Amino acid sequence: GQNIDQPTEMTATEGAIVQINCTYQTSGFNGLFWYQQHAGEAPTFLSYNVLDGLEEKGRFSSFLSRSKGYSYLLLKELQMKDSASYLCAVMDSNYQLIWGAGTKLIIKP
Amino acid sequence: IAGITQAPTSQILAAGRRMTLRCTQDMRHNAMYWYRQDLGLGLRLIHYSNTAGTTGKGEVPDGYSVSRANTDDFPLTLASAVPSQTSVYFCASSAGTGENQPQHFGDGTRLSIL
């Protein structure tokens, strides 16, 4: 079966760095997406990786290792507004997105 | 502002009733999707449409139907609602269906079936 695993919840301090991990087992791979979802709102696109390595976008970076079935989202200089759920999704061989349950990130002052 | 509009925002519905959730996008995206989001679970795909005039079944299609008569609209119908269909429903769209085609989401419909 297809499976995406992420930690359920993480806590970090304002100004610090946090890494949210995602491991996956899917039928085929056509890229991995990270989304941010604030409570009660729609998911919004953050990043896309299809090749191994690190993609950087401002305070957010996303890493992919296809051989290990592993990705992480790195958030630097954490701000209170970064409190949200972070969703990992893999595009399978049928170009359908398989979603993890999300990691709820709590930022403390 | 371009985007996806879903209606209604929320609804309480008696079991056995028929309900249509509306979704309209103005980005001229080819592909559209319906997901449900339940606590502790990832988004689950109900139905999708890769282009106007075509639809396909996702992971959890039973009890739901869709149509795609034109590019902009993708309504989701619950023929006879049951309590297990209580959920938050998100409509999404993407320009295409290949690699690096992020999906863009509407604000969701919160549906309670009593």
PDB file of N, CA, C and O in Angstrom, chain B residues 68-109:
ATOM      1  N   ARG B  68     -18.365  17.632 -14.821  1.00  0.00           N
ATOM      2  CA  ARG B  68     -17.461  18.698 -15.280  1.00  0.00           C
ATOM      3  C   ARG B  68     -17.935  19.123 -16.682  1.00  0.00           C
ATOM      4  O   ARG B  68     -17.376  18.766 -17.687  1.00  0.00           O
ATOM      5  N   ALA B  69     -18.986  19.926 -16.676  1.00  0.00           N
ATOM      6  CA  ALA B  69     -19.593  20.367 -17.934  1.00  0.00           C
ATOM      7  C   ALA B  69     -18.764  21.434 -18.624  1.00  0.00           C
ATOM      8  O   ALA B  69     -18.842  21.600 -19.853  1.00  0.00           O
ATOM      9  N   ASN B  70     -17.993  22.193 -17.852  1.00  0.00           N
ATOM     10  CA  ASN B  70     -17.135  23.235 -18.419  1.00  0.00           C
ATOM     11  C   ASN B  70     -15.854  23.339 -17.598  1.00  0.00           C
ATOM     12  O   ASN B  70     -15.697  22.631 -16.596  1.00  0.00           O
ATOM     13  N   THR B  71     -14.941  24.206 -18.016  1.00  0.00           N
ATOM     14  CA  THR B  71     -13.643  24.309 -17.344  1.00  0.00           C
ATOM     15  C   THR B  71     -13.750  24.831 -15.928  1.00  0.00           C
ATOM     16  O   THR B  71     -13.013  24.417 -15.047  1.00  0.00           O
ATOM     17  N   ASP B  72     -14.694  25.749 -15.684  1.00  0.00           N
ATOM     18  CA  ASP B  72     -14.700  26.495 -14.434  1.00  0.00           C
ATOM     19  C   ASP B  72     -15.382  25.798 -13.261  1.00  0.00           C
ATOM     20  O   ASP B  72     -15.036  26.040 -12.116  1.00  0.00           O
ATOM     21  N   ASP B  73     -16.365  24.948 -13.528  1.00  0.00           N
ATOM     22  CA  ASP B  73     -17.230  24.435 -12.458  1.00  0.00           C
ATOM     23  C   ASP B  73     -17.047  22.941 -12.238  1.00  0.00           C
ATOM     24  O   ASP B  73     -16.969  22.167 -13.201  1.00  0.00           O
ATOM     25  N   PHE B  74     -17.062  22.544 -10.969  1.00  0.00           N
ATOM     26  CA  PHE B  74     -16.867  21.128 -10.636  1.00  0.00           C
ATOM     27  C   PHE B  74     -17.687  20.818  -9.377  1.00  0.00           C
ATOM     28  O   PHE B  74     -17.156  20.715  -8.280  1.00  0.00           O
ATOM     29  N   PRO B  75     -19.003  20.650  -9.505  1.00  0.00           N
ATOM     30  CA  PRO B  75     -19.844  20.406  -8.328  1.00  0.00           C
ATOM     31  C   PRO B  75     -19.722  18.966  -7.830  1.00  0.00           C
ATOM     32  O   PRO B  75     -19.541  18.031  -8.617  1.00  0.00           O
ATOM     33  N   LEU B  76     -19.851  18.823  -6.526  1.00  0.00           N
ATOM     34  CA  LEU B  76     -19.826  17.509  -5.868  1.00  0.00           C
ATOM     35  C   LEU B  76     -21.193  17.266  -5.244  1.00  0.00           C
ATOM     36  O   LEU B  76     -21.684  18.097  -4.484  1.00  0.00           O
ATOM     37  N   THR B  77     -21.811  16.110  -5.552  1.00  0.00           N
ATOM     38  CA  THR B  77     -23.147  15.805  -5.048  1.00  0.00           C
ATOM     39  C   THR B  77     -23.121  14.599  -4.129  1.00  0.00           C
ATOM     40  O   THR B  77     -22.511  13.576  -4.467  1.00  0.00           O
ATOM     41  N   LEU B  78     -23.777  14.756  -2.976  1.00  0.00           N
ATOM     42  CA  LEU B  78     -24.037  13.636  -2.083  1.00  0.00           C
ATOM     43  C   LEU B  78     -25.494  13.240  -2.335  1.00  0.00           C
ATOM     44  O   LEU B  78     -26.404  14.004  -2.023  1.00  0.00           O
ATOM     45  N   ALA B  79     -25.714  12.069  -2.895  1.00  0.00           N
ATOM     46  CA  ALA B  79     -27.068  11.685  -3.306  1.00  0.00           C
ATOM     47  C   ALA B  79     -27.991  11.482  -2.112  1.00  0.00           C
ATOM     48  O   ALA B  79     -29.146  11.897  -2.129  1.00  0.00           O
ATOM     49  N   SER B  80     -27.476  10.846  -1.065  1.00  0.00           N
ATOM     50  CA  SER B  80     -28.254  10.581   0.146  1.00  0.00           C
ATOM     51  C   SER B  80     -27.271  10.601   1.313  1.00  0.00           C
ATOM     52  O   SER B  80     -26.610   9.596   1.575  1.00  0.00           O
ATOM     53  N   ALA B  81     -27.172  11.735   1.972  1.00  0.00           N
ATOM     54  CA  ALA B  81     -26.118  11.950   2.967  1.00  0.00           C
ATOM     55  C   ALA B  81     -26.216  10.986   4.152  1.00  0.00           C
ATOM     56  O   ALA B  81     -27.317  10.639   4.612  1.00  0.00           O
ATOM     57  N   VAL B  82     -25.044  10.549   4.627  1.00  0.00           N
ATOM     58  CA  VAL B  82     -24.949   9.710   5.828  1.00  0.00           C
ATOM     59  C   VAL B  82     -23.993  10.370   6.811  1.00  0.00           C
ATOM     60  O   VAL B  82     -23.113  11.149   6.409  1.00  0.00           O
ATOM     61  N   PRO B  83     -24.124  10.078   8.114  1.00  0.00           N
ATOM     62  CA  PRO B  83     -23.281  10.746   9.116  1.00  0.00           C
ATOM     63  C   PRO B  83     -21.781  10.605   8.881  1.00  0.00           C
ATOM     64  O   PRO B  83     -21.014  11.513   9.224  1.00  0.00           O
ATOM     65  N   SER B  84     -21.348   9.480   8.264  1.00  0.00           N
ATOM     66  CA  SER B  84     -19.917   9.292   8.012  1.00  0.00           C
ATOM     67  C   SER B  84     -19.380  10.260   6.967  1.00  0.00           C
ATOM     68  O   SER B  84     -18.157  10.350   6.771  1.00  0.00           O
ATOM     69  N   GLN B  85     -20.252  10.982   6.295  1.00  0.00           N
ATOM     70  CA  GLN B  85     -19.820  11.993   5.344  1.00  0.00           C
ATOM     71  C   GLN B  85     -19.623  13.360   5.992  1.00  0.00           C
ATOM     72  O   GLN B  85     -19.298  14.326   5.302  1.00  0.00           O
ATOM     73  N   THR B  86     -19.783  13.435   7.292  1.00  0.00           N
ATOM     74  CA  THR B  86     -19.427  14.640   8.034  1.00  0.00           C
ATOM     75  C   THR B  86     -17.934  14.866   7.902  1.00  0.00           C
ATOM     76  O   THR B  86     -17.134  13.993   8.246  1.00  0.00           O
ATOM     77  N   SER B  87     -17.548  16.028   7.379  1.00  0.00           N
ATOM     78  CA  SER B  87     -16.138  16.273   7.081  1.00  0.00           C
ATOM     79  C   SER B  87     -15.969  17.715   6.610  1.00  0.00           C
ATOM     80  O   SER B  87     -16.939  18.459   6.473  1.00  0.00           O
ATOM     81  N   VAL B  88     -14.723  18.082   6.354  1.00  0.00           N
ATOM     82  CA  VAL B  88     -14.426  19.327   5.656  1.00  0.00           C
ATOM     83  C   VAL B  88     -14.062  18.948   4.222  1.00  0.00           C
ATOM     84  O   VAL B  88     -13.188  18.099   4.008  1.00  0.00           O
ATOM     85  N   TYR B  89     -14.723  19.564   3.281  1.00  0.00           N
ATOM     86  CA  TYR B  89     -14.520  19.242   1.871  1.00  0.00           C
ATOM     87  C   TYR B  89     -13.768  20.384   1.192  1.00  0.00           C
ATOM     88  O   TYR B  89     -14.161  21.547   1.267  1.00  0.00           O
ATOM     89  N   PHE B  90     -12.676  20.023   0.525  1.00  0.00           N
ATOM     90  CA  PHE B  90     -11.883  21.001  -0.206  1.00  0.00           C
ATOM     91  C   PHE B  90     -11.926  20.692  -1.694  1.00  0.00           C
ATOM     92  O   PHE B  90     -11.726  19.549  -2.118  1.00  0.00           O
ATOM     93  N   CYS B  91     -12.142  21.735  -2.466  1.00  0.00           N
ATOM     94  CA  CYS B  91     -12.005  21.676  -3.910  1.00  0.00           C
ATOM     95  C   CYS B  91     -10.638  22.264  -4.260  1.00  0.00           C
ATOM     96  O   CYS B  91     -10.174  23.226  -3.596  1.00  0.00           O
ATOM     97  N   ALA B  92      -9.967  21.701  -5.240  1.00  0.00           N
ATOM     98  CA  ALA B  92      -8.662  22.196  -5.661  1.00  0.00           C
ATOM     99  C   ALA B  92      -8.566  22.154  -7.176  1.00  0.00           C
ATOM    100  O   ALA B  92      -9.346  21.454  -7.844  1.00  0.00           O
ATOM    101  N   SER B  93      -7.605  22.903  -7.716  1.00  0.00           N
ATOM    102  CA  SER B  93      -7.373  22.874  -9.153  1.00  0.00           C
ATOM    103  C   SER B  93      -5.886  22.979  -9.426  1.00  0.00           C
ATOM    104  O   SER B  93      -5.120  23.456  -8.580  1.00  0.00           O
ATOM    105  N   SER B  94      -5.486  22.523 -10.599  1.00  0.00           N
ATOM    106  CA  SER B  94      -4.108  22.674 -11.046  1.00  0.00           C
ATOM    107  C   SER B  94      -4.112  22.924 -12.544  1.00  0.00           C
ATOM    108  O   SER B  94      -5.018  22.476 -13.246  1.00  0.00           O
ATOM    109  N   ALA B  95      -3.066  23.615 -13.014  1.00  0.00           N
ATOM    110  CA  ALA B  95      -3.010  23.953 -14.431  1.00  0.00           C
ATOM    111  C   ALA B  95      -3.004  22.702 -15.303  1.00  0.00           C
ATOM    112  O   ALA B  95      -3.626  22.649 -16.359  1.00  0.00           O
ATOM    113  N   GLY B  96      -2.252  21.683 -14.834  1.00  0.00           N
ATOM    114  CA  GLY B  96      -2.166  20.431 -15.563  1.00  0.00           C
ATOM    115  C   GLY B  96      -2.048  19.283 -14.598  1.00  0.00           C
ATOM    116  O   GLY B  96      -2.230  19.442 -13.389  1.00  0.00           O
ATOM    117  N   THR B  97      -1.724  18.096 -15.115  1.00  0.00           N
ATOM    118  CA  THR B  97      -1.676  16.901 -14.263  1.00  0.00           C
ATOM    119  C   THR B  97      -0.296  16.272 -14.218  1.00  0.00           C
ATOM    120  O   THR B  97      -0.122  15.207 -13.668  1.00  0.00           O
ATOM    121  N   GLY B  98       0.700  16.916 -14.765  1.00  0.00           N
ATOM    122  CA  GLY B  98       2.044  16.338 -14.767  1.00  0.00           C
ATOM    123  C   GLY B  98       2.846  16.753 -13.556  1.00  0.00           C
ATOM    124  O   GLY B  98       2.312  17.226 -12.549  1.00  0.00           O
ATOM    125  N   GLU B  99       4.147  16.584 -13.669  1.00  0.00           N
ATOM    126  CA  GLU B  99       5.039  16.968 -12.581  1.00  0.00           C
ATOM    127  C   GLU B  99       4.983  18.479 -12.348  1.00  0.00           C
ATOM    128  O   GLU B  99       4.667  19.254 -13.244  1.00  0.00           O
ATOM    129  N   ASN B 100       5.326  18.848 -11.122  1.00  0.00           N
ATOM    130  CA  ASN B 100       5.429  20.255 -10.743  1.00  0.00           C
ATOM    131  C   ASN B 100       4.182  21.049 -11.117  1.00  0.00           C
ATOM    132  O   ASN B 100       4.283  22.144 -11.669  1.00  0.00           O
ATOM    133  N   GLN B 101       3.036  20.478 -10.818  1.00  0.00           N
ATOM    134  CA  GLN B 101       1.765  21.162 -11.021  1.00  0.00           C
ATOM    135  C   GLN B 101       1.083  21.283  -9.666  1.00  0.00           C
ATOM    136  O   GLN B 101       0.276  20.434  -9.286  1.00  0.00           O
ATOM    137  N   PRO B 102       1.419  22.327  -8.896  1.00  0.00           N
ATOM    138  CA  PRO B 102       0.831  22.454  -7.569  1.00  0.00           C
ATOM    139  C   PRO B 102      -0.677  22.607  -7.649  1.00  0.00           C
ATOM    140  O   PRO B 102      -1.198  23.219  -8.591  1.00  0.00           O
ATOM    141  N   GLN B 103      -1.354  22.062  -6.662  1.00  0.00           N
ATOM    142  CA  GLN B 103      -2.790  22.227  -6.569  1.00  0.00           C
ATOM    143  C   GLN B 103      -3.096  23.439  -5.683  1.00  0.00           C
ATOM    144  O   GLN B 103      -2.444  23.668  -4.678  1.00  0.00           O
ATOM    145  N   HIS B 104      -4.117  24.190  -6.104  1.00  0.00           N
ATOM    146  CA  HIS B 104      -4.552  25.383  -5.373  1.00  0.00           C
ATOM    147  C   HIS B 104      -5.936  25.100  -4.806  1.00  0.00           C
ATOM    148  O   HIS B 104      -6.796  24.588  -5.526  1.00  0.00           O
ATOM    149  N   PHE B 105      -6.124  25.442  -3.552  1.00  0.00           N
ATOM    150  CA  PHE B 105      -7.317  25.025  -2.822  1.00  0.00           C
ATOM    151  C   PHE B 105      -8.298  26.160  -2.569  1.00  0.00           C
ATOM    152  O   PHE B 105      -7.895  27.315  -2.355  1.00  0.00           O
ATOM    153  N   GLY B 106      -9.583  25.790  -2.573  1.00  0.00           N
ATOM    154  CA  GLY B 106     -10.606  26.693  -2.073  1.00  0.00           C
ATOM    155  C   GLY B 106     -10.616  26.681  -0.550  1.00  0.00           C
ATOM    156  O   GLY B 106      -9.871  25.930   0.088  1.00  0.00           O
ATOM    157  N   ASP B 107     -11.476  27.516   0.048  1.00  0.00           N
ATOM    158  CA  ASP B 107     -11.496  27.675   1.501  1.00  0.00           C
ATOM    159  C   ASP B 107     -12.230  26.562   2.232  1.00  0.00           C
ATOM    160  O   ASP B 107     -12.225  26.524   3.465  1.00  0.00           O
ATOM    161  N   GLY B 108     -12.864  25.676   1.496  1.00  0.00           N
ATOM    162  CA  GLY B 108     -13.483  24.514   2.125  1.00  0.00           C
ATOM    163  C   GLY B 108     -14.942  24.709   2.469  1.00  0.00           C
ATOM    164  O   GLY B 108     -15.429  25.835   2.640  1.00  0.00           O
ATOM    165  N   THR B 109     -15.646  23.567   2.572  1.00  0.00           N
ATOM    166  CA  THR B 109     -17.029  23.527   3.046  1.00  0.00           C
ATOM    167  C   THR B 109     -17.075  22.583   4.231  1.00  0.00           C
ATOM    168  O   THR B 109     -16.667  21.429   4.115  1.00  0.00           O
TER     169      THR B 109
END
